[in-house]
mmCIF file of C-alpha atoms in Angstrom:
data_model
loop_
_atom_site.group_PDB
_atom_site.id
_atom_site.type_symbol
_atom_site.label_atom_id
_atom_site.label_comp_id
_atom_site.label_asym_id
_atom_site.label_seq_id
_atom_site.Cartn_x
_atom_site.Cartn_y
_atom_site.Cartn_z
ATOM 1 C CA UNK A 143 0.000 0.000 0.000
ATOM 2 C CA UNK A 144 1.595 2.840 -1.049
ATOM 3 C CA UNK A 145 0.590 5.966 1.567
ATOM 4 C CA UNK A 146 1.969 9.444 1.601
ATOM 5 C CA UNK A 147 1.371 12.541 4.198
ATOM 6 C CA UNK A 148 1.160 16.350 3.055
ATOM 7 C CA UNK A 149 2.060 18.876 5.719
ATOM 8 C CA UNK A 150 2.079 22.385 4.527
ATOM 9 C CA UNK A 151 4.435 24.891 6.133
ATOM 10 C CA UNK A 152 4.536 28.236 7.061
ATOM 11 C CA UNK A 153 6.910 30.101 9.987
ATOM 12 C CA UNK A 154 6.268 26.386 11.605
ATOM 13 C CA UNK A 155 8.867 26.257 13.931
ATOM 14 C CA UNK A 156 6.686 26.171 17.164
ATOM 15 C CA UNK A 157 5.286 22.571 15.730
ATOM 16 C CA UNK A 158 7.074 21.082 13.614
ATOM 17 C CA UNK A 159 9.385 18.621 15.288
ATOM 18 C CA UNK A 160 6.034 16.988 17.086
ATOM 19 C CA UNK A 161 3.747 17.135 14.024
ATOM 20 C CA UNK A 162 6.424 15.071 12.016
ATOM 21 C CA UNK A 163 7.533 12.846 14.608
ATOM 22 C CA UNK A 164 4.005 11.142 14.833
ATOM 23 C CA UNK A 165 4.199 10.683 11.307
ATOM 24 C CA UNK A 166 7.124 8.579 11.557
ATOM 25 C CA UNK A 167 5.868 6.879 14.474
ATOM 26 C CA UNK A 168 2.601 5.688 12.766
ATOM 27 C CA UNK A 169 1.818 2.395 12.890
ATOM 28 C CA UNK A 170 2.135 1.543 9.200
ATOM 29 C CA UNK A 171 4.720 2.966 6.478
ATOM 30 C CA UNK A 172 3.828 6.613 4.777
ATOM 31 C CA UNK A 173 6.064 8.630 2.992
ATOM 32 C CA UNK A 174 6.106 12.335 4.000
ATOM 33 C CA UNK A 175 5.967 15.403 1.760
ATOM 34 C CA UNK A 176 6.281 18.972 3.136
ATOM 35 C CA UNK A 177 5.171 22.016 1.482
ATOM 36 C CA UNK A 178 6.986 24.927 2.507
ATOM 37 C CA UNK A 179 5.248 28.411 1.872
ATOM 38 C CA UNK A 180 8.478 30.126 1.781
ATOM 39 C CA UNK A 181 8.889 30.350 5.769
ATOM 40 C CA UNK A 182 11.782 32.791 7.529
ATOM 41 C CA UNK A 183 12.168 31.322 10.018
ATOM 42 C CA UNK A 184 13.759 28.044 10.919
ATOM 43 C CA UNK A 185 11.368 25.608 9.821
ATOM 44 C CA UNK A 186 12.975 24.671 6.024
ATOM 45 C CA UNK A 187 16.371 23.852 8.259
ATOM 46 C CA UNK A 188 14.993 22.056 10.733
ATOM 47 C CA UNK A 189 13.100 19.315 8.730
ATOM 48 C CA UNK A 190 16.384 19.344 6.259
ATOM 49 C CA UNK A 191 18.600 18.440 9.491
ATOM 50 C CA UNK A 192 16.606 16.651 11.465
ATOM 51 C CA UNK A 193 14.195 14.338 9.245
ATOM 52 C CA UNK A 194 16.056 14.357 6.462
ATOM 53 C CA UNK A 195 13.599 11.674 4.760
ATOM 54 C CA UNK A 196 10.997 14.392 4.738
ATOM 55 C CA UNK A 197 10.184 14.906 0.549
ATOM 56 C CA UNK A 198 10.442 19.061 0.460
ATOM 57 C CA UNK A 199 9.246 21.147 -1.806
ATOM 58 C CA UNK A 200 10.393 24.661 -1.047
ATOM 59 C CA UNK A 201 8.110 27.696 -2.605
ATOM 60 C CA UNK A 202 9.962 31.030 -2.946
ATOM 61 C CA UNK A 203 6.059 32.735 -2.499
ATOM 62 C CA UNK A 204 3.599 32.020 0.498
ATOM 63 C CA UNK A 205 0.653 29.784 -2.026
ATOM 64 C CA UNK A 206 -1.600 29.513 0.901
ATOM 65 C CA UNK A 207 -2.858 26.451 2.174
ATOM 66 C CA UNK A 208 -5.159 24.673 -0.628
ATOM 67 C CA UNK A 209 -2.642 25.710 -3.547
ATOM 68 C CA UNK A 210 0.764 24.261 -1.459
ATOM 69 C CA UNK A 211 -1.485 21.364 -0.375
ATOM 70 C CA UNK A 212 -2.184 20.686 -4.213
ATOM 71 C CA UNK A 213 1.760 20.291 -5.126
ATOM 72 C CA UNK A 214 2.043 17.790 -2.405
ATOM 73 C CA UNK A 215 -1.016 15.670 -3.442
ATOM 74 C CA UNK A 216 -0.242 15.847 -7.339
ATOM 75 C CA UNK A 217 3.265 14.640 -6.388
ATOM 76 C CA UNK A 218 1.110 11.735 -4.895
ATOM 77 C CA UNK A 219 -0.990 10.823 -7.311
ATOM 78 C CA UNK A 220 2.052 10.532 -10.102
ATOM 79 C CA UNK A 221 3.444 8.210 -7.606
ATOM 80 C CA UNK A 222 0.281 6.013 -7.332
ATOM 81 C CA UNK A 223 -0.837 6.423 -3.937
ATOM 82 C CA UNK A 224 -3.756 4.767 -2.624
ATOM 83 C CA UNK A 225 -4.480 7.421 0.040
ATOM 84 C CA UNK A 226 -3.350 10.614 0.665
ATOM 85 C CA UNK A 227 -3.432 11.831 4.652
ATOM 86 C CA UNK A 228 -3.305 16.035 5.160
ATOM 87 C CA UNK A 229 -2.468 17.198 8.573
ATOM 88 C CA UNK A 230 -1.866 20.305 9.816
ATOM 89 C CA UNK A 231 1.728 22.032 10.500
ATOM 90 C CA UNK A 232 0.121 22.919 13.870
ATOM 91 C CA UNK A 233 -1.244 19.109 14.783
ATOM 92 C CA UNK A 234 -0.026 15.463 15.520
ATOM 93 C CA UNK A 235 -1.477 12.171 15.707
ATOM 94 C CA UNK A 236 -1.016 9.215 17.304
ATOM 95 C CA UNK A 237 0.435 5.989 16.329
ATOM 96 C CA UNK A 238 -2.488 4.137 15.318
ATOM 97 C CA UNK A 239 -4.666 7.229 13.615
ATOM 98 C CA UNK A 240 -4.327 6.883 10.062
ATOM 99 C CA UNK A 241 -3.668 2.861 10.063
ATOM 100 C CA UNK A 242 -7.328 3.193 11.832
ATOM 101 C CA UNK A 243 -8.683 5.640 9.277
ATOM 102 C CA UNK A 244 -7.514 3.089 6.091
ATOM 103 C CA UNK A 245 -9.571 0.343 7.843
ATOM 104 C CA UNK A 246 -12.636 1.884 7.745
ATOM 105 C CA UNK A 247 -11.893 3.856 4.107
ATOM 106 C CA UNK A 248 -11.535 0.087 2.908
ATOM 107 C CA UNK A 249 -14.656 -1.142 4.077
ATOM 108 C CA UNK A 250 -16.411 1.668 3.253
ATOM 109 C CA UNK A 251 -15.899 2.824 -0.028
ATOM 110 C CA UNK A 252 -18.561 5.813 -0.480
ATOM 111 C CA UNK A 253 -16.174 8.163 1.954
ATOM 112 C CA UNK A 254 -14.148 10.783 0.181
ATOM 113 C CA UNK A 255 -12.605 12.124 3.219
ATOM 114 C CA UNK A 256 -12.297 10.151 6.657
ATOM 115 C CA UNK A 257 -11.270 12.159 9.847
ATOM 116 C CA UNK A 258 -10.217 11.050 13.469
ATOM 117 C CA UNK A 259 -11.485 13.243 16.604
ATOM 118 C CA UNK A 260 -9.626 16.526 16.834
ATOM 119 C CA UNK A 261 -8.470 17.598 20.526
ATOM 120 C CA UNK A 262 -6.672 20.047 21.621
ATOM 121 C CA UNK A 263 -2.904 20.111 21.838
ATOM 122 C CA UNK A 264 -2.777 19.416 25.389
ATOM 123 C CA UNK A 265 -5.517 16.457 24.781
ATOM 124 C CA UNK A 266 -7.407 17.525 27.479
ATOM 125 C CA UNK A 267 -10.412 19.248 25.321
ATOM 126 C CA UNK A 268 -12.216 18.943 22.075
ATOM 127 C CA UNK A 269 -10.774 21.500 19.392
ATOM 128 C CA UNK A 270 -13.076 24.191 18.942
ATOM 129 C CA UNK A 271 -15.815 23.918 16.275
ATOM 130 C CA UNK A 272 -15.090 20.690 16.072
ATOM 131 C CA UNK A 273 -18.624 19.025 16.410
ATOM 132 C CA UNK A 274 -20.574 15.964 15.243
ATOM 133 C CA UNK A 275 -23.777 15.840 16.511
ATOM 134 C CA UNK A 276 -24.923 11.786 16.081
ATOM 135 C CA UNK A 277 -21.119 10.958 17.858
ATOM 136 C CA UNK A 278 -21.785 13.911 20.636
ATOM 137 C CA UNK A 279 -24.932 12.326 21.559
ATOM 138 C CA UNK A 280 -23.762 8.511 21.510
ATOM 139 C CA UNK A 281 -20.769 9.566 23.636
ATOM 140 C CA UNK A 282 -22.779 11.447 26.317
ATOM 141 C CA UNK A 283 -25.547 9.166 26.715
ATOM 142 C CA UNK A 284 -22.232 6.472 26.986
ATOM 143 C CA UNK A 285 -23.957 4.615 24.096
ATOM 144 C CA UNK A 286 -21.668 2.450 21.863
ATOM 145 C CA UNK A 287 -19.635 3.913 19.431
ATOM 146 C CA UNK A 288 -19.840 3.689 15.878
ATOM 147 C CA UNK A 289 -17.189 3.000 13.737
ATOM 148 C CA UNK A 290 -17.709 6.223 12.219
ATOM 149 C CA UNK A 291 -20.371 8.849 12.064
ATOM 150 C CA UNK A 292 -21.729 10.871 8.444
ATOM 151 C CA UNK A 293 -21.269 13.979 8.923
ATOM 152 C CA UNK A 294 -23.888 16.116 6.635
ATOM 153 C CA UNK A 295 -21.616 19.112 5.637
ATOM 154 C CA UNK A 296 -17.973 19.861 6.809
ATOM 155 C CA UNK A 297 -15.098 18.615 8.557
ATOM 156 C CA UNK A 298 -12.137 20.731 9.442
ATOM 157 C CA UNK A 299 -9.037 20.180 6.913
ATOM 158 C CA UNK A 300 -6.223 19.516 9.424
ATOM 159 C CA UNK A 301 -6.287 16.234 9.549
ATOM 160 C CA UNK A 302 -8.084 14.737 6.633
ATOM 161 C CA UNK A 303 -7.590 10.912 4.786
ATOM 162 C CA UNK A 304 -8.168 10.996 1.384
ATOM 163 C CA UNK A 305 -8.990 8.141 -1.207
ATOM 164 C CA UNK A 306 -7.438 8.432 -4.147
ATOM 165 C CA UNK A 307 -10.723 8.027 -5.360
ATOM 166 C CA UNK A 308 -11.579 11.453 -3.805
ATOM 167 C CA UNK A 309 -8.394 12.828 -5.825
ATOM 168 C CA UNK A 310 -9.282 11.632 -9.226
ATOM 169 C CA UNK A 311 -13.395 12.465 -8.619
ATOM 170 C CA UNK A 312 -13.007 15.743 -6.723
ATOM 171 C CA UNK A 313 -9.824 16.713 -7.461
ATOM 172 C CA UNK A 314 -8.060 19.357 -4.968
ATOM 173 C CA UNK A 315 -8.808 22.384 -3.839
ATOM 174 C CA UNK A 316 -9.944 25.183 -5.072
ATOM 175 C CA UNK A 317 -6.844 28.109 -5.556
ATOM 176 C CA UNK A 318 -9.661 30.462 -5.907
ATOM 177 C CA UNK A 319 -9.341 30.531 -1.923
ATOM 178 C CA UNK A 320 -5.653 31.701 -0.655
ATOM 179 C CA UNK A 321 -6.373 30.570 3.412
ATOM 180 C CA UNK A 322 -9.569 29.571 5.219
ATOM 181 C CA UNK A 323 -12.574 28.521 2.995
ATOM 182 C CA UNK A 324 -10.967 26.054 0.894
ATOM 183 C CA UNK A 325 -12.210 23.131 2.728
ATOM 184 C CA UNK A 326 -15.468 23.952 3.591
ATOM 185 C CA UNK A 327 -15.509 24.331 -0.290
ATOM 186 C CA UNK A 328 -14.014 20.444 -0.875
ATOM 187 C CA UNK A 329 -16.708 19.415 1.392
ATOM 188 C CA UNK A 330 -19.401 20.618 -1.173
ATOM 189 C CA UNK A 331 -17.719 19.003 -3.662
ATOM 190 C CA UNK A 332 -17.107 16.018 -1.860
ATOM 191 C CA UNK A 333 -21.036 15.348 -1.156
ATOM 192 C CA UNK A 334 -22.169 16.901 -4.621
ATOM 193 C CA UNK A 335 -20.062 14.121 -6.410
ATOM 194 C CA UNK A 336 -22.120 11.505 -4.087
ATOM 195 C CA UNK A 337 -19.249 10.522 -1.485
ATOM 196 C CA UNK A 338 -19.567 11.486 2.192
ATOM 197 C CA UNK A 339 -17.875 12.682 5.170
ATOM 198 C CA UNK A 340 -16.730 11.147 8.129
ATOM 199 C CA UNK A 341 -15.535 10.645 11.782
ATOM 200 C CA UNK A 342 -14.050 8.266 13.085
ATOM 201 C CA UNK A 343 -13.968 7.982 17.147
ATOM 202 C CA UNK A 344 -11.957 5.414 18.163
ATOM 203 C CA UNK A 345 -8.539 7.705 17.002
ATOM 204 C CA UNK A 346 -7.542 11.252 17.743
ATOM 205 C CA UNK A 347 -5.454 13.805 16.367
ATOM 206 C CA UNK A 348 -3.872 17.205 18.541
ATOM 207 C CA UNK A 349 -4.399 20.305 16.993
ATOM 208 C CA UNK A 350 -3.105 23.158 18.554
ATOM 209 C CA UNK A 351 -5.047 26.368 17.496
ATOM 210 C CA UNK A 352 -3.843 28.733 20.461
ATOM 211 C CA UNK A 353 -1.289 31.028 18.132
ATOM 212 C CA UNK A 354 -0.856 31.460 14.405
ATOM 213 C CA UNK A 355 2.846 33.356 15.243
ATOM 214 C CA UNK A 356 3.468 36.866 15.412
ATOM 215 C CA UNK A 357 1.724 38.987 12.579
ATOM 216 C CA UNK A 358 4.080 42.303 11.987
ATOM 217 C CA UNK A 359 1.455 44.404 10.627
ATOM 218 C CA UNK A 360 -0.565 47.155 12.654
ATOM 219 C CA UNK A 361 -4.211 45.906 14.383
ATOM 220 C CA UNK A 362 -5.782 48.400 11.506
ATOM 221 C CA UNK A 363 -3.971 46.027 9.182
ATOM 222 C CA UNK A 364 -5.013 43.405 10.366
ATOM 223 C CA UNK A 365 -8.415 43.986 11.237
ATOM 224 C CA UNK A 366 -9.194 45.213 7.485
ATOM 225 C CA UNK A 367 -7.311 41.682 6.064
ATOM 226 C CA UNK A 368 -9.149 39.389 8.406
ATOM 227 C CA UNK A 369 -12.591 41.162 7.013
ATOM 228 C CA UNK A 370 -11.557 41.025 3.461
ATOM 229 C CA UNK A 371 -10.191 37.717 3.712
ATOM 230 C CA UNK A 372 -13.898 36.701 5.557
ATOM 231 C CA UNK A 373 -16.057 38.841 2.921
ATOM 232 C CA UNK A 374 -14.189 36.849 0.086
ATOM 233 C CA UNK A 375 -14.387 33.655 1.234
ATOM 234 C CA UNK A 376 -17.782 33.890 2.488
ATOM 235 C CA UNK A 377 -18.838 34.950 -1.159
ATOM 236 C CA UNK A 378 -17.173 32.092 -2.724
ATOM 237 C CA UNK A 379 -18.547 29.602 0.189
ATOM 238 C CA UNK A 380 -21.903 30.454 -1.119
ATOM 239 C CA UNK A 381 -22.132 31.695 -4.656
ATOM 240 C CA UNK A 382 -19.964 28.856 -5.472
ATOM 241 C CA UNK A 383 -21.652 26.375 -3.778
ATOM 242 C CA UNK A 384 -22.050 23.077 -6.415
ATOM 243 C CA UNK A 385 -25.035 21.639 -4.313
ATOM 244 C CA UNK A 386 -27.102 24.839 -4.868
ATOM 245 C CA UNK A 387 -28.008 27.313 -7.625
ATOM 246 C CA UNK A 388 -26.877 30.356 -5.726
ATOM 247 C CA UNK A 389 -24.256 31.183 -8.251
ATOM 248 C CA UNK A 390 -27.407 32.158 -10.588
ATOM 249 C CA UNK A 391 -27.640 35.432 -7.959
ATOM 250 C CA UNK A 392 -23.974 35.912 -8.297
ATOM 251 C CA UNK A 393 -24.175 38.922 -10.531
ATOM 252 C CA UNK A 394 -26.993 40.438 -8.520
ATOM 253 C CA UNK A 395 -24.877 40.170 -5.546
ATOM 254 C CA UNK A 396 -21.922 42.401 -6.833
ATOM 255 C CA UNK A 397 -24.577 44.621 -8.102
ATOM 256 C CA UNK A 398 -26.104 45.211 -4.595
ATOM 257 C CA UNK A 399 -22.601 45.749 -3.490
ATOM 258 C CA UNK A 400 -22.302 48.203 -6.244
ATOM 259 C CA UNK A 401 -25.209 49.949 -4.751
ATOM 260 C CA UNK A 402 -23.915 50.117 -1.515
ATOM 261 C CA UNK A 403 -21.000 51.834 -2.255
ATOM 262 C CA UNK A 404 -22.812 54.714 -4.019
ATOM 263 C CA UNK A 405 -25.849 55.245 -1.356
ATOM 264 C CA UNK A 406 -22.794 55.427 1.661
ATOM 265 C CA UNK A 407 -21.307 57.977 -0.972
ATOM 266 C CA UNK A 408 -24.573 59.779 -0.912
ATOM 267 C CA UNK A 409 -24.785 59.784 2.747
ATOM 268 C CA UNK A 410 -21.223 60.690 3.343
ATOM 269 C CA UNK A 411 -19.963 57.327 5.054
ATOM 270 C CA UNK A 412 -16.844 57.399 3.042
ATOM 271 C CA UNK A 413 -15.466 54.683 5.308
ATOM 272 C CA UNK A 414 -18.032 52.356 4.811
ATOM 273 C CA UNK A 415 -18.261 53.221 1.121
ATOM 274 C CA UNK A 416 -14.540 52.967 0.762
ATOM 275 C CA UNK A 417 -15.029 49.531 2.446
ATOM 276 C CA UNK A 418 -17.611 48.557 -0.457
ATOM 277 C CA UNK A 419 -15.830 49.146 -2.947
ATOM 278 C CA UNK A 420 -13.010 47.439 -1.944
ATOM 279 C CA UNK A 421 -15.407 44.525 -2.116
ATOM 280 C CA UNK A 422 -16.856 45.390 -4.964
ATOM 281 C CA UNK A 423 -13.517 45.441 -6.541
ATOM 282 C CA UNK A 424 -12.554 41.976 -5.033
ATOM 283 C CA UNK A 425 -16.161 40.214 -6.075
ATOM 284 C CA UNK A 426 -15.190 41.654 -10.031
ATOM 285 C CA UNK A 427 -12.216 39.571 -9.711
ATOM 286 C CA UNK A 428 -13.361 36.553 -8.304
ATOM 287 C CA UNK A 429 -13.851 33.437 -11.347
ATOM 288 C CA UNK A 430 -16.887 32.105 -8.612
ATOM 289 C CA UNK A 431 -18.923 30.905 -11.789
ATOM 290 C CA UNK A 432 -16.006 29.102 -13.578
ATOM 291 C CA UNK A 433 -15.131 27.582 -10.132
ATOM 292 C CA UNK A 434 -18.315 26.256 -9.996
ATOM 293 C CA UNK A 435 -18.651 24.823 -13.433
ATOM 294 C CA UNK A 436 -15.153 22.841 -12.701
ATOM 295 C CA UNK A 437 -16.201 21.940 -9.376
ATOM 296 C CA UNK A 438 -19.384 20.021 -10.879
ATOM 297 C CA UNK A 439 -17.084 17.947 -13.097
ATOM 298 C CA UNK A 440 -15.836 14.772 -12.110
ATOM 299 C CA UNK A 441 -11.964 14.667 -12.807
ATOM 300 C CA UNK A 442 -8.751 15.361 -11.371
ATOM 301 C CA UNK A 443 -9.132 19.507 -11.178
ATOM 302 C CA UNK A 444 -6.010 21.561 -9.758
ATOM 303 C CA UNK A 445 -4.007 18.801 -9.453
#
């Protein structure tokens, strides 16, 4: 069985040495690719001197997380693996996770993407938004576990086991998204091309989600990337959405955006007008109706 792992880097210092070392420690044989998103800090030299097995691809731009995730799992599929496992920079597993996750994938052949639990680093505490409601209620009741639970629309992308079914039916992800969005976008595309999502109990993963590193930018920076960043992918989340016709209201959208911008001129909130148009400017850049005409085809797309 040929297996490999994609962990996609950024300023991962902090992690790294624990989120590779339980890949090597798994319970059955997987090669390991790293993406590197052209980090400055010591990450790159660390895996080179200290797992030295570790296949590295080293970008001289930041791609973002669904892009750099797409070199590692095209490099995968030309080598003819059977599964492809994504995990987090910031997470670990243990020993018997994905050896677990391939037992159930094999038995079960409708899943495109298989997850275990996700705790906390410390493994004292569910990650946050991590939620399934079916498992939740088995576990408090102290029902028996299934051996894995549907779950209707989205699991979290940092520790995901893909088919290589999934690959060559969904493809990867969309580079339409740069960070955040991406996945909840594979999960449409995942159930729209009739495979489902799912969790499996019995195996855990640690996903620390505490600090993303120190962001050298001022909090008025910041604040008005984390809002464009949400507008965007919000947009995308729903006007590309393959499971619904929303992206018919697509161009009415940007209009009402349009219109925004010029009654906020009219009423002289040139902040909130400037903020429009900014968006405005974004949404007429945005391919959301080609993404979703390639989304609802069945082949190997981005990769």
């Amino acid at each position: 069985m040929k297996l490999f792992s994609v962990v996609v880097t950024f300023n991962g210092m902090k992690w790294i040495g624990d989120c590779l070392a339980s890949l090597f420690q798994s319970t059955v044989p997987i090669e390991v690719i790293v993406v590197d998103n052209n980090s400055t800090d010591e990450t790159v030299k660390y895996i080179k001197s200290n797992f030295p097995e570790v296949i590295l691809f080293e970008q001289k731009e930041n791609l973002g997380f669904g892009k750099a995730n797409n070199i590692g799992m095209s490099y995968a599929l030309n080598q003819n693996a059977e599964f492809v496992f994504l995990l987090n920079q910031d997470a670990k597993i243990e020993r018997t996770t994905i050896e677990a996750l391939i037992q159930v994938s094999k038995k079960n052949k409708d899943l495109g993407v298989l997850s275990p639990i996700h705790l906390n680093w410390e493994g004292d505490g569910l990650e946050f938004g991590f939620f399934n409601n079916e498992f939740f209620k088995d576990f408090l009741l102290s029902n028996q576990l299934k051996k894995f639970y549907i779950e209707p629309k989205f699991i979290n992308a940092s520790a995901w086991l893909l088919p290589i079914k999934t690959l060559k039916i969904v493809g990867g992800f969309d580079p339409i998204f740069f960070h955040y969005g991406e996945d909840v976008n594979y999960c449409q595309r995942v159930v729209y091309h009739n495979l489902k999502l799912a969790v499996v109990p019995n195996v855990k993963i640690f996903h620390d989600t505490t600090n993303n590193g120190v962001v050298k930018y001022s909090s008025k920076q910041i604040n008005v990337a984390i809002s464009d960043r949400y507008f965007r992918n919000q947009a995308i989340i729903k006007y590309a959405n393959v499971n619904t016709d929303d992206v018919l209201n697509y161009s009415k959208f940007k209009r009402k955006i349009l219109f925004r911008v010029i009654f906020n001129f009219l009423n002289f909130n040139i902040e909130k007008a400037k903020t429009d148009l900014r968006y405005y400017g974004m949404l007429k850049k945005m391919n959301v109706k080609e993404s979703y005409q390639m989304n609802r085809e069945a082949k190997q797309s981005y990769l």
